[in-house]
Amino acid sequence: MRALVRSVVLVAVLVLLNALLVGKLVPGVSISPYFLQILNLAGINIILAVSLNLINGFTGQFSIGHAGFMAIGAYVSAFLSITFGESIRSAFSFAPATVQDSVLLLVVLAAGAIAAAIAGFLVGVPSLRLRGDYLAIVTLGFGEIIRVFILNIDAVGGARGLGGMPRLANFFWIYLFAAATVAMVTRIVNSSFGRTLIAIREDEIAAEAMGVNTTRHKVLSFVVSSAMAGVAGGLFAHYLMYLHTNSFTFIKSFEIIIMIVIGGLGSITGSVLGAVLYIVLTEGLREFAQYRMVLFSLLLVVIMIVRPGGILGHRELWTFFRRRRAAEAPAPPAVPG
Amino acid sequence: MKSRVLLALLLAATLAPACRRGGGDEILVGEYGSLTGTTATFGQSTNNAIQMAYEQINAAGGVLGKKVRVIVEDDQSKPEEAATAVTKLINQNHVVAMLGEVSSSRSLAAAPICQANGVPMISPSSTNPRVTQVGDYIFRVCFIDPFQAEVGARIAWEILHLKKVAILSDVRNDYSVGLQTFFRQTFKGFGGEIVAEQSYSEGDSDFRAQLTQIKSANPEGIYVPGYYTEVGTIARQARELGITVPLIGGDGWDSPRLWEIGGEALNGCHFSNHYSVDDPAPAVQKFVADYKAKYNQVPDALAALGYDAARILADAMTRAGSTDGEKVRDALAATKDFPGVTGTITINKDRNAVKPAVVLKIENGKFVYVTTVKPTGT
Amino acid sequence: MTTFLQQLVNGLSLGSIYALIALGYTMVYGVLRLINFAHGDVYMVGAYAGYYLSRKLKGDEPSLVGALVVMLGAMLVCAVLGVIIERFAYRPVRRAARLTLLITAIGVSLFIENGAQLVFGPDPKFFPSLAPRADFIVGGVRLTSEQLTVIAVSFLLMVLLRFFILKTRTGKAMRAVSFNLDAAKLMGISTDRIIAITFGLGSALAAAAGVLIGMQIPKIDPLMGIIYGLKAFVAAVLGGIGNVPGAVLGGLLIGTSEVMVVGYLSSTYRDAIAFGILILVLLLRPQGILGRTHKEKV
């Protein structure tokens, strides 16, 4: 019941915020489209960071192929909305345009998520048998293979990119899904399934010895994580209205890793923080764009040496506010390093 | 949950908007180009010429009594950066018109954004037909690829008397893909034969595998409709593999660095282009002299086209009597017989310029004028 | 038939480059169990070092001596770079979790790449001609002097390395460290020094590869290390990571298959081939062709 009330409140808040930001709520008060873009991109980053943290931070499986799943979600959803957008819309022609748009968005996002999940399964099953460094390289390889594969499909534009998607995603939808992702991952992590994932992270062999089917758990969390990346991709596609495979190289995967490392590998709020910080710094340093990546990479190395746990380590932001209540956050075990 | 939303709001509030709007006494024109990256000389040449054009125009009183200021964004030779750059120029800088790009792929990425926002866009040098098909706000001041490929086919068939040609094109690049498609059609139409077709990707540096395959098919020439960075290396590696036949290309070859990269391997190769430095017409010679004086470099075709695009935009604004997007668009569409450095420019109903092409031959580091090919029907 | 042989030659010269870079990966992995992501970027720095050195020496005709000087100079520069990277980025985290090491390596790699773009400029540069040109034609197959140089120099360096590892004391110490770091320490080997030497050596080889590639394909740019580095890593894994002859074998195989695929199939899958091979190897025979499996004890 409480969850239902909370969801309704959230939706209401987001609707109001959305109207406010685009100037429809209070006349004359609006935010510049450029800053709205930053906010929205931050929201998409949040989805990417939190979903990657599920597999990297909580399950301890180092995957550098996240951009590949984002790409699949993006391209599948874009292709569908370009090809079948009209037919889906006309099926709901009795409803107002916003409802039509929403239905279309949900349909294509679902398709993108499913496609990404399938890809996650296909990549996960063979790869997750490997450990540490090898897994990282293989996921990197798969991410690139997916990208090259998409690049060669002429129907989605190939090297010229894919454009013409309607702008279905906005602040409301992006942050709704961001909130949903955070909620979902929090629930997973706090469940017994989540605890098993953490056990696998801490010591896979011990977990195996305790009777856990580690492969099944790893693959499952990988699939869930990929599906979320697919949703992020779909939102990305329908926000920017233009896709090019160059946006989904391993550099993108590295960027997401930077976000979760800065925030803290085992912390959900850390990922959110990292995602927002990353985009703020990126845009803020746009004048110094050439120095930006140099600074980020230096930051990454320094963090690894000095504070490998990132800003929050394994803790969540609310543990600082709820010390007294001793909330059920996973007890911080040995932080890497 | 709420703390996160609060955080986002806080950030939005603290980031004080720093929009730059045009002052009442300035006309803001946006330019996006590849100032860095694999096709850096394209963007730099075009930018040089555009800056020079507006300096001259401003010195003569400006447009509609106001000075024109160009705001340039670098797209790093990447299409997705082109899209971002154009979005920023329109949304943050509020430019009234857009100049760019050289590469068709990048123009194609940016055009839909300009079209959707009602900002007229003039591409100086994109030759793929699809660019102007995006919408009625998109124009170009150069010829299009079906014509350019025809020129290439004529070079092969009529000038070099080749009957069997191989094609080595860049599969990642609309310009190259478009050119080789039309070339193949036209050349076969003349009665020629395409004996081998290979492809590479922009950014590759090793072409020996493809060239070895081409060599085994014994072509009399190779059509390489790519950009100068790869073309130079291709020429060099071709000669190393013992391929002595001439290479033929398009305006993507035009760069001061082509010879630096390819060297003597390029001797005897031909390509189609928009203008020749040796053209004796007074307007061309004045342009070349001005450019040389200002930049200490001989202007290439990209510069010449950039110059023309900038001036046609100014001319259209003057004719329209306003900088309003719709009016400028209409004025651009009505451009007739504009005296450009790259020829007399008339914009046809497809928003393309109908112009002749020149054929240039490479000899010891110089691009030597061979002949002019007029579009059929003129 | 000549075409096939020519492609084989092309593949061998490309493969020698991969082999040289792969050697660095394999040596470092052997002693530290670390995939040095930054290795490909060291190769890139080597190419640039060679570029700037050769421009300094310019003016006279390209000569063999000049080429040698450039190559040795670049190797020295990168050996120093490798030691610096190890000392300041990897040593502090040497005892940390594998994940931390990996992320650090990624960070270093990004740092070098973006730093290079800043310092050298992002536009590609073109190597001047270093050695005098001559072509050799054997039964219709052409070998340029550059290709011959690449193959010969790579081969020479690999032989020297093998000699170093097998016959010298330092080489023995390196093998001891890669077998068991702690035991080697107990035996009185200065592991820090050995590790530094390993990095220095591997980086020098990568630099040689960088100069050789500059001679063969004159274009260099700050991001060239990424894809070459990854493919060289695949080569090291293919041959058996930690295994020196394996790295050579892997490099040659990857180079040849890449050329064959591009020549006979399609160039668009050029990069994907290496990854495809990687995935197959890791799934079917993760220890590589010449490697041995380790049992993990708890």
Short mmCIF file of N, CA and C in Angstrom, two decimals, chain A residues 52-176:
data_model
loop_
_atom_site.label_atom_id
_atom_site.label_comp_id
_atom_site.label_asym_id
_atom_site.label_seq_id
_atom_site.Cartn_x
_atom_site.Cartn_y
_atom_site.Cartn_z
N LEU A 52 24.37 -0.82 -14.57
CA LEU A 52 25.70 -1.42 -14.66
C LEU A 52 26.19 -1.79 -13.28
N ASN A 53 25.85 -0.98 -12.30
CA ASN A 53 26.30 -1.26 -10.95
C ASN A 53 25.74 -2.58 -10.44
N LEU A 54 24.58 -2.95 -10.93
CA LEU A 54 23.99 -4.22 -10.49
C LEU A 54 24.95 -5.36 -10.82
N ILE A 55 25.50 -5.32 -12.02
CA ILE A 55 26.35 -6.43 -12.42
C ILE A 55 27.81 -6.21 -11.99
N ASN A 56 28.30 -4.99 -12.09
CA ASN A 56 29.69 -4.75 -11.72
C ASN A 56 29.87 -4.62 -10.24
N GLY A 57 29.04 -3.78 -9.63
CA GLY A 57 29.22 -3.47 -8.22
C GLY A 57 28.67 -4.53 -7.31
N PHE A 58 27.47 -5.00 -7.57
CA PHE A 58 26.85 -5.93 -6.63
C PHE A 58 27.18 -7.38 -6.91
N THR A 59 27.30 -7.75 -8.19
CA THR A 59 27.62 -9.14 -8.47
C THR A 59 29.13 -9.32 -8.68
N GLY A 60 29.84 -8.21 -8.76
CA GLY A 60 31.29 -8.30 -8.89
C GLY A 60 31.78 -8.82 -10.22
N GLN A 61 30.93 -8.80 -11.24
CA GLN A 61 31.37 -9.27 -12.56
C GLN A 61 31.70 -8.06 -13.41
N PHE A 62 32.93 -7.99 -13.83
CA PHE A 62 33.33 -6.77 -14.50
C PHE A 62 32.99 -6.78 -15.97
N SER A 63 31.94 -6.05 -16.32
CA SER A 63 31.51 -6.03 -17.72
C SER A 63 31.80 -4.67 -18.32
N ILE A 64 32.45 -4.66 -19.49
CA ILE A 64 32.72 -3.38 -20.17
C ILE A 64 31.97 -3.34 -21.48
N GLY A 65 30.81 -4.00 -21.54
CA GLY A 65 30.11 -4.02 -22.82
C GLY A 65 28.76 -3.35 -22.76
N HIS A 66 28.54 -2.56 -21.72
CA HIS A 66 27.20 -2.03 -21.48
C HIS A 66 26.68 -1.20 -22.64
N ALA A 67 27.59 -0.50 -23.30
CA ALA A 67 27.15 0.35 -24.41
C ALA A 67 26.51 -0.48 -25.51
N GLY A 68 26.95 -1.72 -25.65
CA GLY A 68 26.38 -2.58 -26.69
C GLY A 68 24.90 -2.82 -26.45
N PHE A 69 24.52 -3.06 -25.19
CA PHE A 69 23.11 -3.33 -24.90
C PHE A 69 22.29 -2.07 -25.02
N MET A 70 22.90 -0.96 -24.66
CA MET A 70 22.22 0.32 -24.85
C MET A 70 21.95 0.53 -26.34
N ALA A 71 22.95 0.19 -27.15
CA ALA A 71 22.80 0.36 -28.60
C ALA A 71 21.66 -0.49 -29.13
N ILE A 72 21.57 -1.72 -28.65
CA ILE A 72 20.51 -2.61 -29.14
C ILE A 72 19.16 -2.03 -28.79
N GLY A 73 19.02 -1.60 -27.54
CA GLY A 73 17.75 -1.01 -27.14
C GLY A 73 17.42 0.20 -27.97
N ALA A 74 18.45 1.03 -28.21
CA ALA A 74 18.23 2.25 -28.97
C ALA A 74 17.78 1.94 -30.39
N TYR A 75 18.53 1.09 -31.07
CA TYR A 75 18.24 0.84 -32.49
C TYR A 75 16.94 0.08 -32.68
N VAL A 76 16.69 -0.91 -31.83
CA VAL A 76 15.45 -1.67 -32.00
C VAL A 76 14.25 -0.77 -31.79
N SER A 77 14.29 0.02 -30.73
CA SER A 77 13.13 0.88 -30.47
C SER A 77 12.98 1.94 -31.55
N ALA A 78 14.12 2.49 -32.02
CA ALA A 78 14.04 3.51 -33.06
C ALA A 78 13.46 2.93 -34.34
N PHE A 79 13.97 1.77 -34.73
CA PHE A 79 13.49 1.14 -35.94
C PHE A 79 11.99 0.90 -35.87
N LEU A 80 11.53 0.40 -34.72
CA LEU A 80 10.11 0.12 -34.57
C LEU A 80 9.28 1.39 -34.65
N SER A 81 9.74 2.43 -33.98
CA SER A 81 8.89 3.63 -33.98
C SER A 81 8.88 4.29 -35.34
N ILE A 82 9.96 4.13 -36.10
CA ILE A 82 9.94 4.71 -37.44
C ILE A 82 9.05 3.89 -38.36
N THR A 83 9.17 2.56 -38.25
CA THR A 83 8.43 1.72 -39.20
C THR A 83 6.97 1.52 -38.80
N PHE A 84 6.75 1.27 -37.51
CA PHE A 84 5.39 0.94 -37.12
C PHE A 84 4.72 2.02 -36.30
N GLY A 85 5.39 3.15 -36.17
CA GLY A 85 4.85 4.20 -35.33
C GLY A 85 3.44 4.60 -35.71
N GLU A 86 3.26 4.82 -36.99
CA GLU A 86 1.93 5.26 -37.43
C GLU A 86 0.87 4.21 -37.13
N SER A 87 1.17 2.95 -37.42
CA SER A 87 0.15 1.91 -37.21
C SER A 87 -0.22 1.79 -35.75
N ILE A 88 0.79 1.88 -34.88
CA ILE A 88 0.48 1.77 -33.45
C ILE A 88 -0.35 2.97 -33.02
N ARG A 89 0.06 4.12 -33.53
CA ARG A 89 -0.68 5.33 -33.15
C ARG A 89 -2.13 5.22 -33.59
N SER A 90 -2.35 4.77 -34.82
CA SER A 90 -3.72 4.76 -35.34
C SER A 90 -4.59 3.76 -34.60
N ALA A 91 -3.94 2.75 -34.00
CA ALA A 91 -4.74 1.79 -33.24
C ALA A 91 -5.37 2.47 -32.04
N PHE A 92 -4.77 3.59 -31.62
CA PHE A 92 -5.31 4.28 -30.46
C PHE A 92 -5.85 5.65 -30.85
N SER A 93 -6.34 5.75 -32.08
CA SER A 93 -6.72 7.07 -32.56
C SER A 93 -7.86 7.70 -31.78
N PHE A 94 -8.54 6.87 -30.97
CA PHE A 94 -9.65 7.44 -30.19
C PHE A 94 -9.13 8.26 -29.02
N ALA A 95 -7.86 8.04 -28.68
CA ALA A 95 -7.31 8.71 -27.50
C ALA A 95 -6.57 9.98 -27.91
N PRO A 96 -6.36 10.91 -26.97
CA PRO A 96 -5.64 12.14 -27.31
C PRO A 96 -4.18 11.84 -27.68
N ALA A 97 -3.55 12.81 -28.36
CA ALA A 97 -2.20 12.60 -28.90
C ALA A 97 -1.20 12.18 -27.82
N THR A 98 -1.27 12.80 -26.63
CA THR A 98 -0.28 12.45 -25.60
C THR A 98 -0.40 10.98 -25.22
N VAL A 99 -1.62 10.47 -25.17
CA VAL A 99 -1.78 9.05 -24.84
C VAL A 99 -1.20 8.19 -25.94
N GLN A 100 -1.46 8.59 -27.19
CA GLN A 100 -0.92 7.83 -28.32
C GLN A 100 0.60 7.77 -28.22
N ASP A 101 1.20 8.95 -27.97
CA ASP A 101 2.66 9.01 -27.86
C ASP A 101 3.16 8.11 -26.74
N SER A 102 2.46 8.19 -25.61
CA SER A 102 2.91 7.40 -24.46
C SER A 102 2.85 5.92 -24.76
N VAL A 103 1.76 5.50 -25.39
CA VAL A 103 1.63 4.08 -25.70
C VAL A 103 2.76 3.66 -26.64
N LEU A 104 2.99 4.49 -27.66
CA LEU A 104 4.06 4.17 -28.62
C LEU A 104 5.39 4.04 -27.91
N LEU A 105 5.66 5.00 -27.05
CA LEU A 105 6.93 4.97 -26.33
C LEU A 105 7.07 3.70 -25.51
N LEU A 106 6.01 3.37 -24.77
CA LEU A 106 6.09 2.19 -23.91
C LEU A 106 6.28 0.93 -24.74
N VAL A 107 5.59 0.88 -25.87
CA VAL A 107 5.73 -0.32 -26.71
C VAL A 107 7.15 -0.46 -27.23
N VAL A 108 7.69 0.63 -27.78
CA VAL A 108 9.03 0.49 -28.36
C VAL A 108 10.09 0.29 -27.28
N LEU A 109 9.87 0.91 -26.13
CA LEU A 109 10.84 0.70 -25.05
C LEU A 109 10.82 -0.75 -24.59
N ALA A 110 9.62 -1.29 -24.49
CA ALA A 110 9.52 -2.69 -24.09
C ALA A 110 10.25 -3.57 -25.09
N ALA A 111 10.02 -3.30 -26.37
CA ALA A 111 10.69 -4.09 -27.41
C ALA A 111 12.20 -3.96 -27.29
N GLY A 112 12.67 -2.73 -27.09
CA GLY A 112 14.10 -2.51 -26.95
C GLY A 112 14.66 -3.26 -25.75
N ALA A 113 13.93 -3.20 -24.64
CA ALA A 113 14.40 -3.87 -23.44
C ALA A 113 14.47 -5.37 -23.64
N ILE A 114 13.45 -5.92 -24.29
CA ILE A 114 13.44 -7.37 -24.52
C ILE A 114 14.60 -7.76 -25.42
N ALA A 115 14.81 -6.98 -26.48
CA ALA A 115 15.92 -7.29 -27.40
C ALA A 115 17.24 -7.24 -26.64
N ALA A 116 17.40 -6.21 -25.81
CA ALA A 116 18.65 -6.08 -25.06
C ALA A 116 18.80 -7.23 -24.08
N ALA A 117 17.68 -7.65 -23.49
CA ALA A 117 17.75 -8.75 -22.54
C ALA A 117 18.17 -10.03 -23.23
N ILE A 118 17.61 -10.27 -24.42
CA ILE A 118 18.00 -11.46 -25.17
C ILE A 118 19.49 -11.41 -25.49
N ALA A 119 19.94 -10.23 -25.93
CA ALA A 119 21.37 -10.09 -26.21
C ALA A 119 22.18 -10.34 -24.95
N GLY A 120 21.69 -9.81 -23.82
CA GLY A 120 22.39 -10.02 -22.57
C GLY A 120 22.51 -11.50 -22.24
N PHE A 121 21.45 -12.22 -22.51
CA PHE A 121 21.49 -13.67 -22.27
C PHE A 121 22.52 -14.34 -23.16
N LEU A 122 22.46 -13.99 -24.46
CA LEU A 122 23.37 -14.63 -25.41
C LEU A 122 24.82 -14.31 -25.09
N VAL A 123 25.06 -13.09 -24.64
CA VAL A 123 26.44 -12.72 -24.29
C VAL A 123 26.81 -13.30 -22.94
N GLY A 124 25.87 -13.26 -22.00
CA GLY A 124 26.17 -13.67 -20.64
C GLY A 124 26.49 -15.14 -20.49
N VAL A 125 25.69 -15.98 -21.11
CA VAL A 125 25.88 -17.42 -20.89
C VAL A 125 27.30 -17.88 -21.18
N PRO A 126 27.86 -17.58 -22.34
CA PRO A 126 29.24 -18.03 -22.55
C PRO A 126 30.26 -17.24 -21.74
N SER A 127 30.02 -15.93 -21.57
CA SER A 127 31.07 -15.11 -20.96
C SER A 127 31.18 -15.26 -19.47
N LEU A 128 30.05 -15.46 -18.81
CA LEU A 128 30.10 -15.39 -17.36
C LEU A 128 30.79 -16.58 -16.74
N ARG A 129 31.19 -17.52 -17.57
CA ARG A 129 31.99 -18.61 -17.05
C ARG A 129 33.40 -18.15 -16.75
N LEU A 130 33.77 -17.00 -17.36
CA LEU A 130 35.14 -16.53 -17.22
C LEU A 130 35.29 -15.62 -16.01
N ARG A 131 36.52 -15.41 -15.63
CA ARG A 131 36.75 -14.61 -14.44
C ARG A 131 37.39 -13.28 -14.77
N GLY A 132 37.15 -12.34 -13.90
CA GLY A 132 37.87 -11.07 -13.84
C GLY A 132 38.28 -10.45 -15.17
N ASP A 133 39.59 -10.47 -15.42
CA ASP A 133 40.11 -9.78 -16.59
C ASP A 133 39.54 -10.34 -17.88
N TYR A 134 39.45 -11.66 -17.96
CA TYR A 134 38.97 -12.26 -19.21
C TYR A 134 37.54 -11.84 -19.47
N LEU A 135 36.73 -11.83 -18.43
CA LEU A 135 35.34 -11.42 -18.60
C LEU A 135 35.28 -10.01 -19.13
N ALA A 136 36.13 -9.14 -18.55
CA ALA A 136 36.15 -7.75 -18.99
C ALA A 136 36.44 -7.66 -20.48
N ILE A 137 37.46 -8.36 -20.91
CA ILE A 137 37.84 -8.27 -22.32
C ILE A 137 36.76 -8.86 -23.22
N VAL A 138 36.19 -9.98 -22.79
CA VAL A 138 35.18 -10.59 -23.65
C VAL A 138 33.97 -9.68 -23.77
N THR A 139 33.55 -9.07 -22.66
CA THR A 139 32.39 -8.18 -22.77
C THR A 139 32.73 -6.98 -23.63
N LEU A 140 33.97 -6.51 -23.52
CA LEU A 140 34.40 -5.42 -24.40
C LEU A 140 34.28 -5.86 -25.85
N GLY A 141 34.76 -7.07 -26.10
CA GLY A 141 34.70 -7.60 -27.46
C GLY A 141 33.28 -7.72 -27.96
N PHE A 142 32.40 -8.24 -27.12
CA PHE A 142 31.01 -8.38 -27.54
C PHE A 142 30.38 -7.02 -27.80
N GLY A 143 30.70 -6.07 -26.94
CA GLY A 143 30.16 -4.72 -27.15
C GLY A 143 30.56 -4.20 -28.52
N GLU A 144 31.81 -4.39 -28.88
CA GLU A 144 32.28 -3.92 -30.18
C GLU A 144 31.65 -4.71 -31.32
N ILE A 145 31.51 -6.02 -31.13
CA ILE A 145 30.91 -6.83 -32.19
C ILE A 145 29.48 -6.38 -32.44
N ILE A 146 28.74 -6.12 -31.36
CA ILE A 146 27.37 -5.64 -31.52
C ILE A 146 27.38 -4.34 -32.31
N ARG A 147 28.30 -3.48 -31.97
CA ARG A 147 28.35 -2.18 -32.64
C ARG A 147 28.68 -2.34 -34.11
N VAL A 148 29.68 -3.13 -34.43
CA VAL A 148 30.05 -3.34 -35.84
C VAL A 148 28.89 -3.98 -36.59
N PHE A 149 28.22 -4.90 -35.92
CA PHE A 149 27.08 -5.58 -36.53
C PHE A 149 26.01 -4.56 -36.91
N ILE A 150 25.65 -3.69 -35.96
CA ILE A 150 24.64 -2.67 -36.25
C ILE A 150 25.11 -1.75 -37.37
N LEU A 151 26.40 -1.44 -37.34
CA LEU A 151 26.95 -0.53 -38.34
C LEU A 151 26.74 -1.06 -39.75
N ASN A 152 26.69 -2.40 -39.85
CA ASN A 152 26.59 -2.97 -41.18
C ASN A 152 25.16 -3.26 -41.62
N ILE A 153 24.19 -2.92 -40.77
CA ILE A 153 22.80 -3.15 -41.18
C ILE A 153 22.32 -1.89 -41.87
N ASP A 154 22.10 -1.99 -43.16
CA ASP A 154 21.73 -0.78 -43.90
C ASP A 154 20.36 -0.25 -43.50
N ALA A 155 19.48 -1.16 -43.11
CA ALA A 155 18.11 -0.74 -42.80
C ALA A 155 18.05 0.22 -41.63
N VAL A 156 19.07 0.21 -40.77
CA VAL A 156 19.07 1.19 -39.69
C VAL A 156 20.12 2.27 -39.94
N GLY A 157 20.43 2.48 -41.20
CA GLY A 157 21.23 3.64 -41.54
C GLY A 157 22.71 3.39 -41.69
N GLY A 158 23.20 2.29 -41.16
CA GLY A 158 24.62 2.02 -41.32
C GLY A 158 25.47 3.17 -40.83
N ALA A 159 26.38 3.60 -41.67
CA ALA A 159 27.35 4.60 -41.24
C ALA A 159 26.78 6.00 -41.22
N ARG A 160 25.63 6.24 -41.85
CA ARG A 160 25.12 7.61 -41.83
C ARG A 160 24.34 7.87 -40.57
N GLY A 161 23.98 6.82 -39.85
CA GLY A 161 23.19 7.06 -38.67
C GLY A 161 21.71 6.93 -38.97
N LEU A 162 20.94 6.94 -37.89
CA LEU A 162 19.50 6.73 -38.03
C LEU A 162 18.78 7.92 -37.44
N GLY A 163 17.94 8.53 -38.22
CA GLY A 163 17.20 9.67 -37.71
C GLY A 163 15.73 9.56 -38.05
N GLY A 164 14.95 10.51 -37.55
CA GLY A 164 13.55 10.50 -37.91
C GLY A 164 12.65 9.91 -36.85
N MET A 165 13.22 9.62 -35.69
CA MET A 165 12.35 9.14 -34.62
C MET A 165 11.59 10.33 -34.04
N PRO A 166 10.34 10.09 -33.62
CA PRO A 166 9.62 11.19 -32.99
C PRO A 166 10.17 11.42 -31.59
N ARG A 167 10.05 12.64 -31.11
CA ARG A 167 10.57 12.91 -29.78
C ARG A 167 9.55 12.48 -28.74
N LEU A 168 9.63 11.24 -28.37
CA LEU A 168 8.64 10.72 -27.43
C LEU A 168 9.11 10.84 -25.99
N ALA A 169 10.42 10.91 -25.79
CA ALA A 169 10.93 10.92 -24.42
C ALA A 169 11.09 12.35 -23.96
N ASN A 170 10.70 12.60 -22.74
CA ASN A 170 10.92 13.92 -22.16
C ASN A 170 11.28 13.74 -20.70
N PHE A 171 11.39 14.85 -20.00
CA PHE A 171 11.80 14.82 -18.61
C PHE A 171 10.98 13.82 -17.80
N PHE A 172 9.66 13.87 -18.01
CA PHE A 172 8.78 13.01 -17.24
C PHE A 172 9.15 11.55 -17.42
N TRP A 173 9.18 11.09 -18.67
CA TRP A 173 9.43 9.68 -18.93
C TRP A 173 10.82 9.27 -18.48
N ILE A 174 11.80 10.12 -18.79
CA ILE A 174 13.16 9.74 -18.45
C ILE A 174 13.30 9.56 -16.94
N TYR A 175 12.80 10.52 -16.19
CA TYR A 175 12.95 10.41 -14.74
C TYR A 175 12.02 9.37 -14.13
N LEU A 176 10.91 9.10 -14.81
CA LEU A 176 10.05 8.02 -14.32
C LEU A 176 10.81 6.70 -14.39
#
